[in-house]
Structures are given as C-alpha cells and as structure tokens.
mmCIF file of C-alpha atoms in Angstrom:
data_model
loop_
_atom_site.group_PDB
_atom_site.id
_atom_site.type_symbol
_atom_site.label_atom_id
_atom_site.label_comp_id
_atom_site.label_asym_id
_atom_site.label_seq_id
_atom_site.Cartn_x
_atom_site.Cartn_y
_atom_site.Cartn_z
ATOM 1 C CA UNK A 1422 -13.652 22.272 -3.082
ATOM 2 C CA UNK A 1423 -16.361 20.897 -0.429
ATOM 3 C CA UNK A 1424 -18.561 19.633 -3.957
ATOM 4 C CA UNK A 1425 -14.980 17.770 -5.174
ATOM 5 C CA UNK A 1426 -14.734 16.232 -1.799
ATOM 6 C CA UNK A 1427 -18.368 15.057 -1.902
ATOM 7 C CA UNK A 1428 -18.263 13.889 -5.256
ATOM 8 C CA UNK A 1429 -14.698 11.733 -4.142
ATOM 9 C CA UNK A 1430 -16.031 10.230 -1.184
ATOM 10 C CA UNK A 1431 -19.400 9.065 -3.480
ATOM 11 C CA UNK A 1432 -16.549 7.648 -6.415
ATOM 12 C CA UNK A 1433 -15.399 5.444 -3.298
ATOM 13 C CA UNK A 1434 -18.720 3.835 -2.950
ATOM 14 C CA UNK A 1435 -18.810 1.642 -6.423
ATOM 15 C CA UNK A 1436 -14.978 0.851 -6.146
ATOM 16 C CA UNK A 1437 -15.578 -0.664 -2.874
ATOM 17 C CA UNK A 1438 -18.428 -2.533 -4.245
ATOM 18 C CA UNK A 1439 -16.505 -3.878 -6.690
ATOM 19 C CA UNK A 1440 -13.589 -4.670 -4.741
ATOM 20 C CA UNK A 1441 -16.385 -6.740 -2.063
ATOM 21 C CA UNK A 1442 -17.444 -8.355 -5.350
ATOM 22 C CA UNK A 1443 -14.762 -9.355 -6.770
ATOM 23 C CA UNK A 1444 -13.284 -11.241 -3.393
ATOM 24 C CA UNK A 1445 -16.158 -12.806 -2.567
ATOM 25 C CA UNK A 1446 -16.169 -14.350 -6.101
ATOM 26 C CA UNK A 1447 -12.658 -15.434 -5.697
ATOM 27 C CA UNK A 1448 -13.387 -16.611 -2.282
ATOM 28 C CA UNK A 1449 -16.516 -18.464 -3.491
ATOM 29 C CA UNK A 1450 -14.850 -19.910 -6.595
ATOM 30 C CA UNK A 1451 -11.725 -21.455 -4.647
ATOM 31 C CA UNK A 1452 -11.562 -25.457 -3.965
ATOM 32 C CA UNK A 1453 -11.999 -26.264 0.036
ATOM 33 C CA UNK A 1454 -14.507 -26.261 1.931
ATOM 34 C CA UNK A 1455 -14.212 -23.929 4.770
ATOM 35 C CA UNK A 1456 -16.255 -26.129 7.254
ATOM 36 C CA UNK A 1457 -13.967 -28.966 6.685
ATOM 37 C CA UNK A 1458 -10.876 -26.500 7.369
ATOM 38 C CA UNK A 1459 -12.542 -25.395 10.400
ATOM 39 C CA UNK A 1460 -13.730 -28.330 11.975
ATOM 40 C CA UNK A 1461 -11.027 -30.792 11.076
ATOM 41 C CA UNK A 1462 -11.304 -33.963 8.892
ATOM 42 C CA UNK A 1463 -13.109 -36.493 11.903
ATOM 43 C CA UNK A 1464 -16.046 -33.541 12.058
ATOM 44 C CA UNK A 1465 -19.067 -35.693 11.624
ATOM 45 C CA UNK A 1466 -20.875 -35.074 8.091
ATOM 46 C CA UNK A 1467 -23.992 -33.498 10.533
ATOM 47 C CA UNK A 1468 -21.169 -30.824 12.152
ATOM 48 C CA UNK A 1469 -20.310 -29.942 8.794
ATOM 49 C CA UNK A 1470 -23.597 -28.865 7.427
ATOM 50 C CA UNK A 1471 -24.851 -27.468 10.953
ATOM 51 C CA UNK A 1472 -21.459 -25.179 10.444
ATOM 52 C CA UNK A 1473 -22.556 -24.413 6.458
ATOM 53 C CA UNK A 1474 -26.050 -23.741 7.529
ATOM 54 C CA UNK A 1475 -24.912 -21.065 10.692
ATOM 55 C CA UNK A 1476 -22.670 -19.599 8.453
ATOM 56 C CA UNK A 1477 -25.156 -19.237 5.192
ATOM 57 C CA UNK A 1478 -22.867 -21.114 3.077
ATOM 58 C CA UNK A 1479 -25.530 -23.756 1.395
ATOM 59 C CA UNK A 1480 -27.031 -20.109 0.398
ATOM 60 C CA UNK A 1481 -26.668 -19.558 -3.707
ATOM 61 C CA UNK A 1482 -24.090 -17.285 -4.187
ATOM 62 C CA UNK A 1483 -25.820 -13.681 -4.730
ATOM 63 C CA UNK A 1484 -27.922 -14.521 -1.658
ATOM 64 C CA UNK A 1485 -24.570 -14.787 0.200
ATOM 65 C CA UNK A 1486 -23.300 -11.619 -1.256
ATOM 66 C CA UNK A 1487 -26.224 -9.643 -0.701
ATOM 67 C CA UNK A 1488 -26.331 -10.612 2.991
ATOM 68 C CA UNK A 1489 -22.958 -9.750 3.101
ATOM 69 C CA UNK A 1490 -23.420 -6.174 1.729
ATOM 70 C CA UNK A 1491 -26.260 -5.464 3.850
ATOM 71 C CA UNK A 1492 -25.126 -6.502 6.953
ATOM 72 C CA UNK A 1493 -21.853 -4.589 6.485
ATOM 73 C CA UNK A 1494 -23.636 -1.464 5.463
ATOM 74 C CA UNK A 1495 -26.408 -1.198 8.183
ATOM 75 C CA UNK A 1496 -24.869 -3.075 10.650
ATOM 76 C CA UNK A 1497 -20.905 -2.237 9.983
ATOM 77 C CA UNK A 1498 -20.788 -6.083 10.581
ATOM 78 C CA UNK A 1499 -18.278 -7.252 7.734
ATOM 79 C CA UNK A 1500 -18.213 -10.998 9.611
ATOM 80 C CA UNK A 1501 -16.981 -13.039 12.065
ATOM 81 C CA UNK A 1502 -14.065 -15.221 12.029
ATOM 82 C CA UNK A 1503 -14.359 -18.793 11.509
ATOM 83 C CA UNK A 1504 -11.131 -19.285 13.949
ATOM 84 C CA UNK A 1505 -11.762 -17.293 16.458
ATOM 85 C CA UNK A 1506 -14.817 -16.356 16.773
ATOM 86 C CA UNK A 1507 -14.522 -12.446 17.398
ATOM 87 C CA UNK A 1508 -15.468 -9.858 14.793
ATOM 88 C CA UNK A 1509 -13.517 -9.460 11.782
ATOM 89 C CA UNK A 1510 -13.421 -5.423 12.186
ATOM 90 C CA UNK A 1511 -11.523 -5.624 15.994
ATOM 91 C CA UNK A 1512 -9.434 -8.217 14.267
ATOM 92 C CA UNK A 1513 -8.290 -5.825 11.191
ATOM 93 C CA UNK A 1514 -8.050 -3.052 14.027
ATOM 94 C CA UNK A 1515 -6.246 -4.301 15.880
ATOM 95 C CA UNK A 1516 -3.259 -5.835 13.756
ATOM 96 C CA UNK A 1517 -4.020 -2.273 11.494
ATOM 97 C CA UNK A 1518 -1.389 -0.273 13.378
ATOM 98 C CA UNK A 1519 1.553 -2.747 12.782
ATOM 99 C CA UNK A 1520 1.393 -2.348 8.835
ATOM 100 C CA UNK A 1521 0.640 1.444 8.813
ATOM 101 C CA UNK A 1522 3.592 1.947 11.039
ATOM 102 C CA UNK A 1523 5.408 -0.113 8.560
ATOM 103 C CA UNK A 1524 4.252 1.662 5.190
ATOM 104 C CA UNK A 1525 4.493 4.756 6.369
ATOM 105 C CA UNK A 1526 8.091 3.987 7.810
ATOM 106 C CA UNK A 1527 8.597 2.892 4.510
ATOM 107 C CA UNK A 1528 7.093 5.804 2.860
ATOM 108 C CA UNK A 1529 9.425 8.018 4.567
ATOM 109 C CA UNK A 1530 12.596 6.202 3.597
ATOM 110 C CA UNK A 1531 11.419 6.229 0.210
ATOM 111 C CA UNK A 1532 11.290 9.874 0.438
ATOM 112 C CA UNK A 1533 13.666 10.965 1.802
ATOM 113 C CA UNK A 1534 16.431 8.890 -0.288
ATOM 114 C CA UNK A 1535 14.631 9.194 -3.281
ATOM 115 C CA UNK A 1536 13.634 12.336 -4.003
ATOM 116 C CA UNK A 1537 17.313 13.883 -3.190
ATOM 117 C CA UNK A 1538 19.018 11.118 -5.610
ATOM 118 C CA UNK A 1539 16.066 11.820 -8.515
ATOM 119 C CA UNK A 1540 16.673 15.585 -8.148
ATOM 120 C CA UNK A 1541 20.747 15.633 -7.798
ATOM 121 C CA UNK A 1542 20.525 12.964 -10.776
ATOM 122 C CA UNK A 1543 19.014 15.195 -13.162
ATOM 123 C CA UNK A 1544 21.146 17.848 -12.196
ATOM 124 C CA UNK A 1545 24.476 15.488 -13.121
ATOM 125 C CA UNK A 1546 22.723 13.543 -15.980
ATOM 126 C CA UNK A 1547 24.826 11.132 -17.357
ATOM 127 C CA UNK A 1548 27.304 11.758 -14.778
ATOM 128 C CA UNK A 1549 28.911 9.024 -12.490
ATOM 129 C CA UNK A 1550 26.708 9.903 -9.333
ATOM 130 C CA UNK A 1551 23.384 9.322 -12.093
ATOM 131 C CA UNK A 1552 24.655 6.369 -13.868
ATOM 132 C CA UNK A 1553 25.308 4.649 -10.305
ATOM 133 C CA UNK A 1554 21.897 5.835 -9.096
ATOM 134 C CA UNK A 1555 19.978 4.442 -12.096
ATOM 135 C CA UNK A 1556 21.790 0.854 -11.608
ATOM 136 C CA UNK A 1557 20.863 0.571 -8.185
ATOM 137 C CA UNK A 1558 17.604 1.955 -8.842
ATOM 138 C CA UNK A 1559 16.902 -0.574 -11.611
ATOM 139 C CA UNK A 1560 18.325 -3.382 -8.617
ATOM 140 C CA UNK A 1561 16.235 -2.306 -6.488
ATOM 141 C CA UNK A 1562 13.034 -2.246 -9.009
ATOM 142 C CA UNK A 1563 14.186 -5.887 -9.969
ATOM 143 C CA UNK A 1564 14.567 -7.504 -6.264
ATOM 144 C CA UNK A 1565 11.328 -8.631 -4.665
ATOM 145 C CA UNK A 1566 10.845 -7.928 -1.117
ATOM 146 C CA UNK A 1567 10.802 -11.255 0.111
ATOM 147 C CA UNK A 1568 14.493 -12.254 -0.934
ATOM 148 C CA UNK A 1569 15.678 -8.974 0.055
ATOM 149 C CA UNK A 1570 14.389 -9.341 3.130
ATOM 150 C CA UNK A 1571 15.973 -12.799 3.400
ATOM 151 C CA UNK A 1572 19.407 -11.516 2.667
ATOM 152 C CA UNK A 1573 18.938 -8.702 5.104
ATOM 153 C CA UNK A 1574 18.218 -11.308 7.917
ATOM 154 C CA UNK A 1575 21.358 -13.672 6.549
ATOM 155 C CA UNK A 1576 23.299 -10.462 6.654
ATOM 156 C CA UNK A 1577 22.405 -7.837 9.539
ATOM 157 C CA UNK A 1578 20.884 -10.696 12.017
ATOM 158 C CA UNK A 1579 22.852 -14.140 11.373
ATOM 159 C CA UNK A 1580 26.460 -12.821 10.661
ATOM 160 C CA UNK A 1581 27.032 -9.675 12.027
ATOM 161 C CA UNK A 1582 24.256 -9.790 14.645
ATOM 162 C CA UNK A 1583 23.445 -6.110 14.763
ATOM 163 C CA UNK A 1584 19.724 -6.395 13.990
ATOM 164 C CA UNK A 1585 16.804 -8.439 15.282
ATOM 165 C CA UNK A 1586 15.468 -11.215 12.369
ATOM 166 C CA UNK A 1587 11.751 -10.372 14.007
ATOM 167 C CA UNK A 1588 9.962 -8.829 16.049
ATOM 168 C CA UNK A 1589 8.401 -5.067 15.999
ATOM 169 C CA UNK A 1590 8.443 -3.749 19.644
ATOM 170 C CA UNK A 1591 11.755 -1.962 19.593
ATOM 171 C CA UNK A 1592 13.180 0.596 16.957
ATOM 172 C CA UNK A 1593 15.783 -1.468 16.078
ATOM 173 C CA UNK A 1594 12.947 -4.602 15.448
ATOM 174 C CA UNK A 1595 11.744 -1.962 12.568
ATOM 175 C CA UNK A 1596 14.935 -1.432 10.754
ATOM 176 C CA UNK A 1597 15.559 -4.399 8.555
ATOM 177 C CA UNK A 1598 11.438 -4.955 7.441
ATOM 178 C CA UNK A 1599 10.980 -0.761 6.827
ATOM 179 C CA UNK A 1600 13.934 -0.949 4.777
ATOM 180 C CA UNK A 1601 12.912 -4.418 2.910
ATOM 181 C CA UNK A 1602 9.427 -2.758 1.730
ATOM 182 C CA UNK A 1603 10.890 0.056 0.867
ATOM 183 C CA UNK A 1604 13.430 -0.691 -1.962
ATOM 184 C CA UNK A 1605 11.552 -0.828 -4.748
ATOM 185 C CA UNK A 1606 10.013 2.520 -3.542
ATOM 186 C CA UNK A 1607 13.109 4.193 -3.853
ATOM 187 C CA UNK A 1608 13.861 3.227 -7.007
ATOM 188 C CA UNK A 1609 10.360 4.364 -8.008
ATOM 189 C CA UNK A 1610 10.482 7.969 -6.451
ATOM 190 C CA UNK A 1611 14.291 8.135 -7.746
ATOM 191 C CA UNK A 1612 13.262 7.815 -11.115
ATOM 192 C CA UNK A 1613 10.210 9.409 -11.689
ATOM 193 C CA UNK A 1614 11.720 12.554 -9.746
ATOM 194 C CA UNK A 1615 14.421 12.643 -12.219
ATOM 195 C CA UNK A 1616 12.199 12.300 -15.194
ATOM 196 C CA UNK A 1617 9.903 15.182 -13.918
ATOM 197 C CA UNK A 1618 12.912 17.131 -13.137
ATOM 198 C CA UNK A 1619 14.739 16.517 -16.619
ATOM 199 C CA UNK A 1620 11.588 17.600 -18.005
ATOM 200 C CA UNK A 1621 11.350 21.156 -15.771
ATOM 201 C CA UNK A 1622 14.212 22.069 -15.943
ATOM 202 C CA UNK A 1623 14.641 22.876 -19.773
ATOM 203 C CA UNK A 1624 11.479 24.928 -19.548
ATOM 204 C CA UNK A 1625 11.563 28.500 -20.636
ATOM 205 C CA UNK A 1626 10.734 29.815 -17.325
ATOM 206 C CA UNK A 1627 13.438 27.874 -15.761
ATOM 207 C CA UNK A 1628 15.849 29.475 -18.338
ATOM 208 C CA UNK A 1629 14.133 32.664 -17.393
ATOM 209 C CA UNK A 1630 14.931 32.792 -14.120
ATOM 210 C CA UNK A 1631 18.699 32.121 -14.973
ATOM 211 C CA UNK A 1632 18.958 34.959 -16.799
ATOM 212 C CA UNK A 1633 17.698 37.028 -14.228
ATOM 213 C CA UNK A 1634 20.365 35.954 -11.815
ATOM 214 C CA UNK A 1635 18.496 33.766 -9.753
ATOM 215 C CA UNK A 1636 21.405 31.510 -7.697
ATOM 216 C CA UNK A 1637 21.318 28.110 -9.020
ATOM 217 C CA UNK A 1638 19.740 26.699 -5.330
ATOM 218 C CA UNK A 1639 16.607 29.153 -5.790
ATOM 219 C CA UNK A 1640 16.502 27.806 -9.347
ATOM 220 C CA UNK A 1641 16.544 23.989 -8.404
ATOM 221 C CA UNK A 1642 14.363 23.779 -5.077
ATOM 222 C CA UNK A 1643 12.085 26.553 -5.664
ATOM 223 C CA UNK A 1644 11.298 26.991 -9.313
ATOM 224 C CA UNK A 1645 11.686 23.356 -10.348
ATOM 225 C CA UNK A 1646 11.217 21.029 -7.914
ATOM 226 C CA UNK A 1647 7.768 22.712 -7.264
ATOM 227 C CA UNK A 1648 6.643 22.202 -10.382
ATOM 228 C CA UNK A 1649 7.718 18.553 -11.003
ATOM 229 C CA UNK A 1650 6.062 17.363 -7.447
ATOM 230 C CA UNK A 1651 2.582 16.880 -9.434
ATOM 231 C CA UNK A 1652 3.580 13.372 -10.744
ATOM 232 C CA UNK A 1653 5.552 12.396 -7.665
ATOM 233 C CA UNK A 1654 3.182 12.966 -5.264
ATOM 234 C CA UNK A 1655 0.963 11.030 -7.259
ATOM 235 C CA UNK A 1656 3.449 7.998 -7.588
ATOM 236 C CA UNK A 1657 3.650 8.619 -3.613
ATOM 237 C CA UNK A 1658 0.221 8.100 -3.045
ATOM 238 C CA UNK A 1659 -0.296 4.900 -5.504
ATOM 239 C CA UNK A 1660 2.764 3.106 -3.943
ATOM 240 C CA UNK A 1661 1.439 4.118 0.049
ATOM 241 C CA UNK A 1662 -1.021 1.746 -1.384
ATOM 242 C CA UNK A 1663 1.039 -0.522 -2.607
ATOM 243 C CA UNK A 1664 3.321 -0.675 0.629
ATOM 244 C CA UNK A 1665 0.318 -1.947 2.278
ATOM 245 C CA UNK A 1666 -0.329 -4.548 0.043
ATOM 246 C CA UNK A 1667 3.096 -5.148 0.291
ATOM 247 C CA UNK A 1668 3.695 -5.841 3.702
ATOM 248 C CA UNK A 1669 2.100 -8.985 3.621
ATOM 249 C CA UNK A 1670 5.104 -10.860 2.338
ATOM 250 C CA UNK A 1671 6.892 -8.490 4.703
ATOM 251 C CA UNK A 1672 5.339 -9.474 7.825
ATOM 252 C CA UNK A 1673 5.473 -12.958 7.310
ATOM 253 C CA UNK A 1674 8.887 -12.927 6.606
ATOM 254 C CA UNK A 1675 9.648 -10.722 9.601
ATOM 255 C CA UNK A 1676 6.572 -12.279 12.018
ATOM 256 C CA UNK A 1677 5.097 -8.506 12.325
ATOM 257 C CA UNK A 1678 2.007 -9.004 13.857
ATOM 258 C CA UNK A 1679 0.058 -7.111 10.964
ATOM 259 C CA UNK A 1680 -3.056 -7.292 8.578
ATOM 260 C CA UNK A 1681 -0.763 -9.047 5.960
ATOM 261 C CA UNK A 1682 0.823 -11.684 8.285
ATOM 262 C CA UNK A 1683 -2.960 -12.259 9.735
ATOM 263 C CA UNK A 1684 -4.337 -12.383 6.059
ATOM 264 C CA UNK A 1685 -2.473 -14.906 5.292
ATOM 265 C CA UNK A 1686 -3.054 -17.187 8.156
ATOM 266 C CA UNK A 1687 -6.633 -16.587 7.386
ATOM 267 C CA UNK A 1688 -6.274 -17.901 3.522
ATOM 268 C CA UNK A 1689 -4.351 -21.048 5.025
ATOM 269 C CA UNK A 1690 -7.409 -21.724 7.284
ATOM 270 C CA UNK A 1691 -10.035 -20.990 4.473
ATOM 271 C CA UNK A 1692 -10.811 -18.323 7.296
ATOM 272 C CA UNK A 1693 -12.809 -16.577 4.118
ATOM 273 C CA UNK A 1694 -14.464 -13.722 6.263
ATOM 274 C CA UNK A 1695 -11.356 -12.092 7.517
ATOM 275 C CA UNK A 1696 -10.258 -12.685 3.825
ATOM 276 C CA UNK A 1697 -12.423 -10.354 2.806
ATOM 277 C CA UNK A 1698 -12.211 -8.206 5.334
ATOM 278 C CA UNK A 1699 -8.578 -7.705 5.313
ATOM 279 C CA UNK A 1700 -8.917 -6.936 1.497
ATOM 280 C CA UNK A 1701 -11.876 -4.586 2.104
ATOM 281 C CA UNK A 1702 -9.832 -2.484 4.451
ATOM 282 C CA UNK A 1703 -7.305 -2.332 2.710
ATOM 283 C CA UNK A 1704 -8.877 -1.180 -0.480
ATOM 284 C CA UNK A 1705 -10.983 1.597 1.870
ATOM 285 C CA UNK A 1706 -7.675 3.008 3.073
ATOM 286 C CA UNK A 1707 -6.005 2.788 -0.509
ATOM 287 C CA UNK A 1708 -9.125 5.135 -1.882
ATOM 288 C CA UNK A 1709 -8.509 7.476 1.373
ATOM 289 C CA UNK A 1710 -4.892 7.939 0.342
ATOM 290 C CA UNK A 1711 -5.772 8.534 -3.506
ATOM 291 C CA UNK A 1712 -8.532 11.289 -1.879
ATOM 292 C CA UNK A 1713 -5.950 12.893 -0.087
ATOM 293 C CA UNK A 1714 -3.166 12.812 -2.782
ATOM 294 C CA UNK A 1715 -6.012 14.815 -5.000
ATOM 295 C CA UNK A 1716 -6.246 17.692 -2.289
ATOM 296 C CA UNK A 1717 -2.639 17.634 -1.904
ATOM 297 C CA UNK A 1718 -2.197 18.661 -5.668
ATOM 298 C CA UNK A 1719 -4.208 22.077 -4.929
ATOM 299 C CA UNK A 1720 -1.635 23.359 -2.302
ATOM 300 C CA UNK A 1721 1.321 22.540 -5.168
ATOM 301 C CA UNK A 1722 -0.237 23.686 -8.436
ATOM 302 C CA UNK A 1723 -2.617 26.648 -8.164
ATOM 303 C CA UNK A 1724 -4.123 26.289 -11.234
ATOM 304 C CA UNK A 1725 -6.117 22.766 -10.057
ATOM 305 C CA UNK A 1726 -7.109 25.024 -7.137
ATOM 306 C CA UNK A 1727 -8.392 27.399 -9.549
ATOM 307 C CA UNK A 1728 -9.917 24.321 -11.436
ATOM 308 C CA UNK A 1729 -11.704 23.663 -8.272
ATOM 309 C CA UNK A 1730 -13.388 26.398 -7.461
#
C-alpha cells in the first residue's frame, strides 16, 4: 500500500509539470503586454522595459519557464504579483479557504440529495418518483451555474428577501452560492448512482440473498449499494475537482472572496503570475483528491486491497 502511495505521489510530479507548461504557454501566447497593464498607458517607454527586464519578461520563452520551475521547486517561490506586490503562495492561501468551504459545501449537498434519489430511483424505475428525478436531473445537467445563480439572487434575495445576494461571513451568506455549484452535481451523482445500482441489483448474488430471506433494507443498503459505490466515489472525486474549478464563475457572481473570484481579477490585470499560480494550486489539490479517491476504493472493495498488497 505504502509502494502505491509512493508511486501516486511520483505520477503527480509530470502532471504538474505539464499543467505549469501548458499555462505558461497560454499565458505567454496571449495579446497584452503585462507591463503596460500594470503601469498604465502614460508609463514612459523606459518604465516599461525597466518593469520587463525586473520581471524577466524580454527573456526567450524556455528561459522564462525554466526560471520559473526552478525557483518554485527549490525555493517554493511560484512568483510575485504584479498588483500587489506580495507572494503569489500567501495570496492563493489566503483566499484558499473561501472556495474549499464552498466545494466541499457543495460536495455535501450533492451527496446527500443525490445518492438517496439515484438509489430510490432504481428501486422505482420507470416509476413517477424516477421519471421526475431524471427530468430534473437532466435540468439541472443543462443549467450553467452562472444563470442559476442569477435566478437564485432574482428569486431568494430581490423578491422574497430571505437570502443575502453576497457575501460569505454568515451561514445564511453560503446558502444560495453552495446550492448554485452544486446542481449539476446532483444530477451527476443522481444518475450515475442509479446506473450502478440498476446494474447491482440484477446480479446473482443480489438474487441470492433474496432467496435467503434477507429483508429488502439489508438487500438495498448493504449488499448493493456497497458494491455500486466504486464508480460513484470516483465521479465524487473528479467533480470535487471540478467544484473548484467551478467556483470561479461562482464567486464572482456571489463576490466570495475566493481563488476563482481573485483569478479572475488577476487575468483582467494581465496579473500572469497569480494566473499561474491559481491554476497550479488548483491542479495540486485536484491530484490530492484523485490520490485519496484511489485509497478510498480499498476500504469499499476488498479485492483492490488485495490487489495492493
């Protein structure tokens, strides 16, 4: 188990290469010129290339990257904001708790509405209570998070007044954006639990266990759901990522102070190393999540334990 762990965390180290890569490359490749952002259009043409000089950007492109790598690997220095000066790791830190409060508020939602619905759909299939889930599901799956979020606000803050439109101080504050970001997880866990269960339950073991007497509950939550968990946990994981990727239309929409919200403040203001930053972190906690989904799977299914050792 400690070799699979070792041989994880190692995976992690080309993906995050490739991830620094690829935004830098974007970064590098997209029109502006972050000294003129920075210093404003009446900057004299000698500010300008003092500023490109400090900050290496006359340097041919692998000779940027390269510094780049190397300072953020023996240094942990990943840059320092054009804006405001400070490092670009406080800055990530420090907004870094807003949006994982928010995914993982979102995360539980998702849960805990859409596993129930996914499992007491494929119980009824083709009943009422499944045909009404799947339509709202596919609703859900088809809305993006920023007009949902818009409607909430028009809906819960403008006309009826019970929510705030921003904020993220109070419990109340986190109602309207957890719920936002978390619709089209719910219609994700909602159907994939009722595909794995659909495909459980008409197992021979399953039919076994009937025949023995086993009371339906037993059947359902011990039997079945355990073994259809494999795929969902895994659709968990991949869309934890995805909430955090996610959240940057949610925060701007709902002015959470967050990485997404400061991300994109950053690509108005060509702000390019807490760019690539932001994305850096986030792709270092996405492969953390995908690690720990993996370990997760040997506590479900014994036989990847087995695998393991």
């Amino acid at each position: 188990m400690l070799r699979y762990i070792v041989r994880r965390v190692l995976f992690l180290i080309p993906v995050l290469l490739g991830v620094a890569f690829c935004v830098f490359t974007l970064l590098y490749l997209t029109p502006g010129d972050p000294a003129r952002m920075v210093l404003g259009d009446l900057a004299t043409e000698d500010a300008v290339q003092e500023f490109r000089n400090r900050e290496g950007l006359n340097d041919p492109f692998l000779v940027q990257f390269g510094n780049y790598i190397w300072k953020a690997v023996t240094k942990g220095d990943i840059g320092r904001s054009y804006i405001t000066k400070r490092s670009v790791a406080q800055e990530v830190l420090a907004a870094f708790p807003a949006t994982l409060k928010l995914s993982a508020l979102a995360m539980v939602i998702a849960i805990l509405v859409g596993l129930p619905c996914g499992i007491l759909s494929a119980i009824k299939q083709y009943s009422l209570f499944d045909t009404v889930t799947m339509i709202f599901a596919m609703i859900g799956l088809s809305m993006p998070v920023f007009w949902l979020g818009l409607l909430l606000i028009l809906l819960f803050s403008v006309h009826l007044r019970w929510l705030p439109s921003s904020g993220f101080g109070t419990f109340k504050a986190t109602i309207l954006p957890a719920v936002s970001l978390s619709a089209q997880a719910i219609s994700k866990v909602t159907r994939m639990t009722r595909s794995s269960m659909l495909e459980v339950i008409r197992a021979d073991y399953i039919r076994t266990a009937r025949a023995k007497g086993q009371k339906e509950f037993v059947v359902i939550w011990v039997h079945a759901l355990h073994n259809a968990l494999i795929p969902v946990v895994t659709l968990c994981g991949l869309q934890f990522g995805h909430l955090l990727a996610g959240a940057i239309l949610t925060e701007s929409i709902f002015a959470i102070p967050g990485v997404g919200r400061l991300m994109v403040s950053s690509i108005m203001q060509r702000d390019y190393p807490m760019v690539q930053g932001g994305v850096l972190f986030i792709a270092i906690v996405f492969s953390i999540v995908n690690l720990l989904v993996d370990l997760v799977y040997a506590y479900i299914d014994p036989r990847i334990k087995a695998q393991y050792k």
